[in-house]
PDB file of C-alpha atoms in Angstrom:
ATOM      1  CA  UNK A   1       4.943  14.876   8.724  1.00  0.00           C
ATOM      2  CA  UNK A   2       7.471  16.775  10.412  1.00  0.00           C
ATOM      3  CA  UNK A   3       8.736  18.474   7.193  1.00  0.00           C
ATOM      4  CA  UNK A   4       5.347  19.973   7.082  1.00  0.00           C
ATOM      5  CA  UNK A   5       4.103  22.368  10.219  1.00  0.00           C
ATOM      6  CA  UNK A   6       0.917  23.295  10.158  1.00  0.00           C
ATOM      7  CA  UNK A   7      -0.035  26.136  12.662  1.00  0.00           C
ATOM      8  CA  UNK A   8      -2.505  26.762  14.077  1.00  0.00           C
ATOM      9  CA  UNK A   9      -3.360  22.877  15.704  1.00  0.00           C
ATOM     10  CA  UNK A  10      -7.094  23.837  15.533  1.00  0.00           C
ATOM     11  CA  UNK A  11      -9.014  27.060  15.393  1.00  0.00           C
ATOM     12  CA  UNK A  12     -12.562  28.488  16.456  1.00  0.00           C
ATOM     13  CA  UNK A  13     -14.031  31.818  14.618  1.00  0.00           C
ATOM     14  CA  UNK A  14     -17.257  33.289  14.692  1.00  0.00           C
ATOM     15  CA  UNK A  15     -19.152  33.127  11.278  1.00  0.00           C
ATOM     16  CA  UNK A  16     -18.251  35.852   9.388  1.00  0.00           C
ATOM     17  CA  UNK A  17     -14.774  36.498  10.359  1.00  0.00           C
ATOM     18  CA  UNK A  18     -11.573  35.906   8.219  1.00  0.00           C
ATOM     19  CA  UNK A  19      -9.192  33.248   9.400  1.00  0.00           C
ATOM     20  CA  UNK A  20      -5.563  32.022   8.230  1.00  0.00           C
ATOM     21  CA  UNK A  21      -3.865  28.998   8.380  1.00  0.00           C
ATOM     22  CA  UNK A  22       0.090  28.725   7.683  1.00  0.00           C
ATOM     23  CA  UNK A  23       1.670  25.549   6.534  1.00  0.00           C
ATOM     24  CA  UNK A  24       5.785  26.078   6.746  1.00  0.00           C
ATOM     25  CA  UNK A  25       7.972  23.092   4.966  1.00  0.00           C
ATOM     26  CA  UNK A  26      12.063  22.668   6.295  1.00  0.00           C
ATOM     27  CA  UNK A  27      12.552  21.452   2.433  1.00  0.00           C
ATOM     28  CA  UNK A  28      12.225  23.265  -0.762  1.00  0.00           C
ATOM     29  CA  UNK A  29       9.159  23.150  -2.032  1.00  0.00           C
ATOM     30  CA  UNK A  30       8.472  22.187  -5.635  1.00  0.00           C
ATOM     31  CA  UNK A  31       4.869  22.193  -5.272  1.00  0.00           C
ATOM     32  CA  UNK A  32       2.076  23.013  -2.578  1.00  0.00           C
ATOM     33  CA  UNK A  33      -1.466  21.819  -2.485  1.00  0.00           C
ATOM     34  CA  UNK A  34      -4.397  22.829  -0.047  1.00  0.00           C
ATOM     35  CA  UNK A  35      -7.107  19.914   0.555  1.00  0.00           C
ATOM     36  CA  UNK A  36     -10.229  19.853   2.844  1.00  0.00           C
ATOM     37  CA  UNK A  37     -11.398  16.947   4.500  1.00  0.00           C
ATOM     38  CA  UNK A  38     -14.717  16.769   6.578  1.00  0.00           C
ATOM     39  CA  UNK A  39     -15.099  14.426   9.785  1.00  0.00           C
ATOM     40  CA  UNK A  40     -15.424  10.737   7.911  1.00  0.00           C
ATOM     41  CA  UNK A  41     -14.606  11.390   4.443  1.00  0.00           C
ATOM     42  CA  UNK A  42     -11.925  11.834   2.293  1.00  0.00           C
ATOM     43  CA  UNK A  43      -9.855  14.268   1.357  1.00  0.00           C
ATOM     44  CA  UNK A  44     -11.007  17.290  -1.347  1.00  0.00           C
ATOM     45  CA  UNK A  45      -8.249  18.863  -3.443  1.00  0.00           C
ATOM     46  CA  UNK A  46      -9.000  22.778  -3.210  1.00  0.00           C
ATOM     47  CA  UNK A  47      -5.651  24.280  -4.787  1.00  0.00           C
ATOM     48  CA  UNK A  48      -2.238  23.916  -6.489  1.00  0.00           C
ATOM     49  CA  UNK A  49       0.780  26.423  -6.190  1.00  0.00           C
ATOM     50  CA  UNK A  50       3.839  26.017  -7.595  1.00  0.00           C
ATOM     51  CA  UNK A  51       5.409  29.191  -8.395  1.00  0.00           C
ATOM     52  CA  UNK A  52       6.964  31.272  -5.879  1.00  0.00           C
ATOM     53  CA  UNK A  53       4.184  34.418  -5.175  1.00  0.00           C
ATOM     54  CA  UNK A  54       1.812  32.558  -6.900  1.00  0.00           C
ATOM     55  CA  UNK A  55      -1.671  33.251  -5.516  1.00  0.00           C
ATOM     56  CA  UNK A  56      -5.061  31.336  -5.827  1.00  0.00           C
ATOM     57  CA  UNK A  57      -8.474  31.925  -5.450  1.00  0.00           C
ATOM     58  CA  UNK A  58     -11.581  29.470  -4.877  1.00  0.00           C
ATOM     59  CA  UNK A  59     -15.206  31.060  -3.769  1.00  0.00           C
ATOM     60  CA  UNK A  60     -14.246  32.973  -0.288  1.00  0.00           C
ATOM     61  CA  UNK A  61     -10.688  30.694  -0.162  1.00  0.00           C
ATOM     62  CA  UNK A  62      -7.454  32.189  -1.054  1.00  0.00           C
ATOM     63  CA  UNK A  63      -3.747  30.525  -0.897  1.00  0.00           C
ATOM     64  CA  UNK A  64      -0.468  31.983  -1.593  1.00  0.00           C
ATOM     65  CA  UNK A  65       2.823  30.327  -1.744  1.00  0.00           C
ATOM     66  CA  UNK A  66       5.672  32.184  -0.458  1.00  0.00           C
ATOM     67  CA  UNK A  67       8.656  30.331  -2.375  1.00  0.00           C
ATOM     68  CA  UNK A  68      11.798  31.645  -0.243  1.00  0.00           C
ATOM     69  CA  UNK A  69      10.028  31.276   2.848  1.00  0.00           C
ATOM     70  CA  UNK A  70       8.796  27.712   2.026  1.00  0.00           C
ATOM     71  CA  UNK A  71       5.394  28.448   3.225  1.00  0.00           C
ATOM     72  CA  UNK A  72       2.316  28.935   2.148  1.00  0.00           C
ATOM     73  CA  UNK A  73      -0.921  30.907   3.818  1.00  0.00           C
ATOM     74  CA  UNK A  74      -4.601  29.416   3.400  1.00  0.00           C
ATOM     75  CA  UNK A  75      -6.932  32.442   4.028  1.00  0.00           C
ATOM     76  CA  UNK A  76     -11.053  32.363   4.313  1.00  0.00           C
ATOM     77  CA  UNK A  77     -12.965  34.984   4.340  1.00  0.00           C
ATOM     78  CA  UNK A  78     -15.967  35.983   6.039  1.00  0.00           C
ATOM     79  CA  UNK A  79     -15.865  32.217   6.939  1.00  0.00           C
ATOM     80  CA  UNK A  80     -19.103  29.978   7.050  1.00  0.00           C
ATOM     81  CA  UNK A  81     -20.441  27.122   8.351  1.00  0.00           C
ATOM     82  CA  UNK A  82     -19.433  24.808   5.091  1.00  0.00           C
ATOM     83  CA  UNK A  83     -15.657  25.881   5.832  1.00  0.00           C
ATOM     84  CA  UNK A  84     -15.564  23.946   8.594  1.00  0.00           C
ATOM     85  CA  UNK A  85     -13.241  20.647   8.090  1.00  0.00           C
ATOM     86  CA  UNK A  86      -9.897  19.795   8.393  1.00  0.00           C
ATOM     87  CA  UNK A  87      -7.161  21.915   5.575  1.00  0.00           C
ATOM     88  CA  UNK A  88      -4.189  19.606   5.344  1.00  0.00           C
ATOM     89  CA  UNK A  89      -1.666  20.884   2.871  1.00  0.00           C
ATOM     90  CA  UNK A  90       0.878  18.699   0.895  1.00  0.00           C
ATOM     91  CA  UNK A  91       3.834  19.439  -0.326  1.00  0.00           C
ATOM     92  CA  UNK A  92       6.038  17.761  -3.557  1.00  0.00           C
ATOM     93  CA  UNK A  93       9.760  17.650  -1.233  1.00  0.00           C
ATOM     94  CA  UNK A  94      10.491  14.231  -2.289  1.00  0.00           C
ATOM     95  CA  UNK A  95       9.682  13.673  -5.950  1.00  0.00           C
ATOM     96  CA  UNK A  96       6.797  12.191  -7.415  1.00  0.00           C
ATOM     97  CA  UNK A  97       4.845  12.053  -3.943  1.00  0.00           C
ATOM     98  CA  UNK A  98       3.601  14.302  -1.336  1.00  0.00           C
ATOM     99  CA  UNK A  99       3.930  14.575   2.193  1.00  0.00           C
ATOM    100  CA  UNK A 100       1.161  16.065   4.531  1.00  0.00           C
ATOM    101  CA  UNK A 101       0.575  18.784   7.318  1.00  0.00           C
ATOM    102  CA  UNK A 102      -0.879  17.681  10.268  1.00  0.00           C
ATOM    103  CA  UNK A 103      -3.839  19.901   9.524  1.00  0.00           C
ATOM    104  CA  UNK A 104      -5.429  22.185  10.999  1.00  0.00           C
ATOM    105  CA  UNK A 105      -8.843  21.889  12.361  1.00  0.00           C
ATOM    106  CA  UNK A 106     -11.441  24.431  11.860  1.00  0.00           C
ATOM    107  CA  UNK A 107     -14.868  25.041  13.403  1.00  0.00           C
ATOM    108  CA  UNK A 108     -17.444  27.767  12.611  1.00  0.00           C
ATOM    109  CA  UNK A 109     -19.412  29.203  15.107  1.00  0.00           C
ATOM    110  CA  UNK A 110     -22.949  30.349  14.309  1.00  0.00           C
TER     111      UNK A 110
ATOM    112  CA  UNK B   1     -17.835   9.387 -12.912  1.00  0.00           C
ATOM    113  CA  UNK B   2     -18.485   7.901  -9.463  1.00  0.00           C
ATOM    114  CA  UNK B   3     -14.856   8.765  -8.150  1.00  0.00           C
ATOM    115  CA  UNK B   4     -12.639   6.162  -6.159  1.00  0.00           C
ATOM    116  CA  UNK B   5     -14.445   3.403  -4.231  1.00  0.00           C
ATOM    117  CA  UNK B   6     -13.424   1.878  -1.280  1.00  0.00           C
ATOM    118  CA  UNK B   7     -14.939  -0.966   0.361  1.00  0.00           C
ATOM    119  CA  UNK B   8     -15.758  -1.705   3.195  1.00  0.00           C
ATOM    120  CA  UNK B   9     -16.405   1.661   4.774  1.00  0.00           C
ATOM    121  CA  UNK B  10     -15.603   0.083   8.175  1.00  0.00           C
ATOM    122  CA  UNK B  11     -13.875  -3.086   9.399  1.00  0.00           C
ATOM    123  CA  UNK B  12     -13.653  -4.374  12.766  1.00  0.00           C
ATOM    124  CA  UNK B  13     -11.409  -7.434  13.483  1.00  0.00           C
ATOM    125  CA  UNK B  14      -9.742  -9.256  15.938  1.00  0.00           C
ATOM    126  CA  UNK B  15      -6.031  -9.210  16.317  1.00  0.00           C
ATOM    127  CA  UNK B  16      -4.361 -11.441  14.282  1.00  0.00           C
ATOM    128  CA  UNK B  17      -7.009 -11.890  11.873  1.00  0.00           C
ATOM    129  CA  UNK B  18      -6.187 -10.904   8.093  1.00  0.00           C
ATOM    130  CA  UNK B  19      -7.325  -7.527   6.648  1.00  0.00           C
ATOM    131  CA  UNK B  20      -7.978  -6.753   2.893  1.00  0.00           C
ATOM    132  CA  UNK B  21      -8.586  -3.513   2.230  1.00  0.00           C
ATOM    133  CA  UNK B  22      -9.795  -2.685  -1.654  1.00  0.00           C
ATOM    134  CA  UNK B  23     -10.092   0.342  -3.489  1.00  0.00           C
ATOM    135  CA  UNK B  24     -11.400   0.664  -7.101  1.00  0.00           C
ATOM    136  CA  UNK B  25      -9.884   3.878  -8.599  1.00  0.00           C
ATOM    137  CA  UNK B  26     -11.237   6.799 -10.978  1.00  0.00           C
ATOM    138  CA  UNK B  27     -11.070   5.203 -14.507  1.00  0.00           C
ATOM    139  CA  UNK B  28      -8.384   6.595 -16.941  1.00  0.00           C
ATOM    140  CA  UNK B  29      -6.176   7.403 -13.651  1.00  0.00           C
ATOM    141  CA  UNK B  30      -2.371   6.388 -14.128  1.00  0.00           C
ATOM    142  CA  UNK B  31      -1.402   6.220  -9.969  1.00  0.00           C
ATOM    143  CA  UNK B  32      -2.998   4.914  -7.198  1.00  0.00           C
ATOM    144  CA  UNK B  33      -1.905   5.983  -3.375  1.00  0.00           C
ATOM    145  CA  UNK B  34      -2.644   4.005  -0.127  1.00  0.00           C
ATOM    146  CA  UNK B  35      -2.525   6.514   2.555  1.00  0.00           C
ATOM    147  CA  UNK B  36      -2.894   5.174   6.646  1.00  0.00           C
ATOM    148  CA  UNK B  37      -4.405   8.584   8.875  1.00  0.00           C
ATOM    149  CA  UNK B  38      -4.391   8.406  12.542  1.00  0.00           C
ATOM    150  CA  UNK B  39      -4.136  11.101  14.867  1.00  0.00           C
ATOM    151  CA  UNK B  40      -0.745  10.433  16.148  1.00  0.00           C
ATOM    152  CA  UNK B  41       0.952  10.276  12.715  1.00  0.00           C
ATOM    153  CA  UNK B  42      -1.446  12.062  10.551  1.00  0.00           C
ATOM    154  CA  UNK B  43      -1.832  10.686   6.886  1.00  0.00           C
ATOM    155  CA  UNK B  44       0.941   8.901   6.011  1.00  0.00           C
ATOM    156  CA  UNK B  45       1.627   7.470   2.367  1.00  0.00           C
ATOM    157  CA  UNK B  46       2.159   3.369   2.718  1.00  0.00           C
ATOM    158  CA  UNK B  47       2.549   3.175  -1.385  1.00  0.00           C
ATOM    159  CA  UNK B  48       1.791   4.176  -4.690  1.00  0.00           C
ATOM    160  CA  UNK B  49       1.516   2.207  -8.280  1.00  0.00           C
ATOM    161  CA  UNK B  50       2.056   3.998 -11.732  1.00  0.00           C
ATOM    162  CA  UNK B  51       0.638   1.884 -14.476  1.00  0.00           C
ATOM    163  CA  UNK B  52      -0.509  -0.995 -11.927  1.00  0.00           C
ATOM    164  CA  UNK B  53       3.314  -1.035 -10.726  1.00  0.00           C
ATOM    165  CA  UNK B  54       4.718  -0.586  -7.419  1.00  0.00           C
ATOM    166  CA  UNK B  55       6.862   2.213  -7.407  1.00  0.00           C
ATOM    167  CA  UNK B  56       7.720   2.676  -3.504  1.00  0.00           C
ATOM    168  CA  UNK B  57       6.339   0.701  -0.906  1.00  0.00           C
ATOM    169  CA  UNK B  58       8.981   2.492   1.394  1.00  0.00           C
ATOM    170  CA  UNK B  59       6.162   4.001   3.595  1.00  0.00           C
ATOM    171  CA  UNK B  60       4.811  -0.179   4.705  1.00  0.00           C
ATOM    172  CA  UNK B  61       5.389  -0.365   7.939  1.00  0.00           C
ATOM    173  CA  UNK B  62       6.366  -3.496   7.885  1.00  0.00           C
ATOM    174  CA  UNK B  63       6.357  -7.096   6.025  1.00  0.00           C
ATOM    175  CA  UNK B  64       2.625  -7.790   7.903  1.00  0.00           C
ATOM    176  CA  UNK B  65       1.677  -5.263   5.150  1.00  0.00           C
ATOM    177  CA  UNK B  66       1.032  -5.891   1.638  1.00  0.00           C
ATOM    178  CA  UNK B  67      -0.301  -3.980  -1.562  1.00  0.00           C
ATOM    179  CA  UNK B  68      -1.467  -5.690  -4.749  1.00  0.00           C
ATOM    180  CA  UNK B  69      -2.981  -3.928  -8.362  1.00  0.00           C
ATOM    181  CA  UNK B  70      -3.564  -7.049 -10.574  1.00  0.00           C
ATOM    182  CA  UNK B  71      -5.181  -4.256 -12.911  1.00  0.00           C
ATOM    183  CA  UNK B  72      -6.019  -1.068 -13.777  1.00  0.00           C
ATOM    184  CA  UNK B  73      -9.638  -0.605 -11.763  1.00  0.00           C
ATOM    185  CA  UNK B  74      -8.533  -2.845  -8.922  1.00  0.00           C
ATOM    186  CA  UNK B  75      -5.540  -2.578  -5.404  1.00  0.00           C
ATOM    187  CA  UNK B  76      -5.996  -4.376  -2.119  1.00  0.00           C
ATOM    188  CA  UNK B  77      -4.246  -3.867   0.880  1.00  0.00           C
ATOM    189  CA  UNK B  78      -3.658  -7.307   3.254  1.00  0.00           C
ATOM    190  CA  UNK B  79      -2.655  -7.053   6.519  1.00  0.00           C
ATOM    191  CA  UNK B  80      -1.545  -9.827   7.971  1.00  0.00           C
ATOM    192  CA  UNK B  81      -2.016 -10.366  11.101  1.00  0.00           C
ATOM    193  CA  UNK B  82      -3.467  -7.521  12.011  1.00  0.00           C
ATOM    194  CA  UNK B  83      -2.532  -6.050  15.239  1.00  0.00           C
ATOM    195  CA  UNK B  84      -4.562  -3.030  17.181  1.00  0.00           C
ATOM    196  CA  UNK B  85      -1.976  -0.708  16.737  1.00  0.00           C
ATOM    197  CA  UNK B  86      -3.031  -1.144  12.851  1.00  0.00           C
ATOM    198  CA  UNK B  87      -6.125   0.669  13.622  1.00  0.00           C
ATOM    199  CA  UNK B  88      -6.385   3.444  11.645  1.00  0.00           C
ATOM    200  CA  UNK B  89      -8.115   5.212   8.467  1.00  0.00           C
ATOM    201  CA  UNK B  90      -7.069   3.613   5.769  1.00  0.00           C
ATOM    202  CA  UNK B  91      -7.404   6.459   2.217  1.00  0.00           C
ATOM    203  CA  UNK B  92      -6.894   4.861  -1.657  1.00  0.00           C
ATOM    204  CA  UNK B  93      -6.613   7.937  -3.929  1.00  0.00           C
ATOM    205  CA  UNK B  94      -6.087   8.218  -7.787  1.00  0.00           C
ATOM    206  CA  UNK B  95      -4.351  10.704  -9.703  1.00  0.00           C
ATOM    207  CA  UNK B  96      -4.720  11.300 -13.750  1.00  0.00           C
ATOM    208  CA  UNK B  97      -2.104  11.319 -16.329  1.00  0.00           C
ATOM    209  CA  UNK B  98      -0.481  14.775 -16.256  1.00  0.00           C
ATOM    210  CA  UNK B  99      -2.287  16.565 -13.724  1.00  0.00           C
ATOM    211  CA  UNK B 100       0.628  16.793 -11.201  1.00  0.00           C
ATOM    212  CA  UNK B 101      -0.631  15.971  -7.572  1.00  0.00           C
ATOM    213  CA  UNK B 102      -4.175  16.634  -8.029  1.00  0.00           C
ATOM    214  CA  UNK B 103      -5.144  13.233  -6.356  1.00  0.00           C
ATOM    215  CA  UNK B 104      -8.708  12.320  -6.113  1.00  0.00           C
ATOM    216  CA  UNK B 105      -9.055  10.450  -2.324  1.00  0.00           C
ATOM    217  CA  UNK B 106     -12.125   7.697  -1.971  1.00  0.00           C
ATOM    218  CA  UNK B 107     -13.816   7.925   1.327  1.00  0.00           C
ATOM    219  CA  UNK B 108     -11.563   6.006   3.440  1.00  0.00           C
ATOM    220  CA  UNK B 109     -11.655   2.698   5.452  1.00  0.00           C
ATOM    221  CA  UNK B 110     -12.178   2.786   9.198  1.00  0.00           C
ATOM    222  CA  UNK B 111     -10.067   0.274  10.703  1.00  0.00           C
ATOM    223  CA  UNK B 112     -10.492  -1.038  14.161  1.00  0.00           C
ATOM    224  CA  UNK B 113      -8.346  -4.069  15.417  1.00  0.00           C
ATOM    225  CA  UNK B 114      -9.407  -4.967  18.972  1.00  0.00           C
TER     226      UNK B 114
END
């Protein structure tokens, strides 16, 4: 969706290192939420913002929603080979439904 | 629970042959999503049913496409005819009563129209 960038496109990092991926909306947002989907399978919700600041924490996984900037930040750290996947986020900019990110494709190098 | 089903996991056709898609969604869930991911568009919602109702189909491509819940554990999606530009993955996911967009996706449908 073109209401939702996604940046970066794809990404490489070394195992270990900390990575972030940005997901920018041109609408307000009235709700963000990270998924995960690996090669072949469906998607896997992994986190829900909705208030502006509002910060969330899974394992090694961290997302923050930055309300006035309509964007939110997906950070790993000390990433690992099970990161790897696609993070799509979706965002709540036309009522009752979401609308996805391109996502962002990640690979972990051993 | 053995989360949303989808059946079959891959489907190769022949253009111009009829598709049906089916999905059996997470019991006790209130909406049901058809989603179509390909790399050029990314996912893309077709429709969504609340209570076994269509609610907006706007996202159908077109009138080749059709969406059906005669009940609560059961959607299909029909194309007809298929065409390869239809080729695609094609995601049924389920959300619960109350739980905002946490949607629960099934595994996906591999489409391949040749």
């Amino acid at each position: 969706s073109q209401e939702l960038e996604q940046s970066p496109q794809s990404l490489i990092v070394q195992e270990g290192k900390n990575l972030t991926i940005n997901c920018t909306s041109s609408k307000t947002l009235y709700g963000l939420y990270w998924y995960k989907q690996k090669y072949g399978e469906g998607l896997i919700f992994l986190m829900m913002l909705q208030k502006g600041g509002e910060e969330k924490s899974h394992e090694k996984i961290t997302a923050k929603l930055d309300e006035k900037k309509q964007q939110s930040s997906l950070h790993i750290t000390a990433s690992q080979p099970s990161h790897a996947g696609i993070y799509l986020c979706g965002a709540d900019i036309r009522g009752n439904k979401l609308v996805f990110g391109a996502g962002t494709i990640l690979r972990v190098k051993s | 629970d053995a989360g949303v089903i989808q059946s079959p996991r891959h489907e190769v056709t022949e253009m111009g042959q009829e598709v049906t898609l089916r999905c059996k969604p997470i019991s006790g869930h209130d909406y049901l999503f058809w989603y179509r991911q390909t790399m050029m568009r990314g996912l893309e919602l077709l429709i969504y049913f609340n209570n076994n109702v269509p609610i907006d189909d706007s996202g159908m491509p077109e009138d080749r496409f059709s969406a059906k819940m005669p009940n609560a554990s059961f959607s299909t999606l029909k194309i007809q005819p298929s065409e390869p530009r239809d080729s695609a993955v094609y995601f049924c996911a389920s959300r619960p009563p109350g739980r905002s967009y946490e949607q629960y996706f099934g595994p996906g449908t591999r489409l391949t129209v040749t």
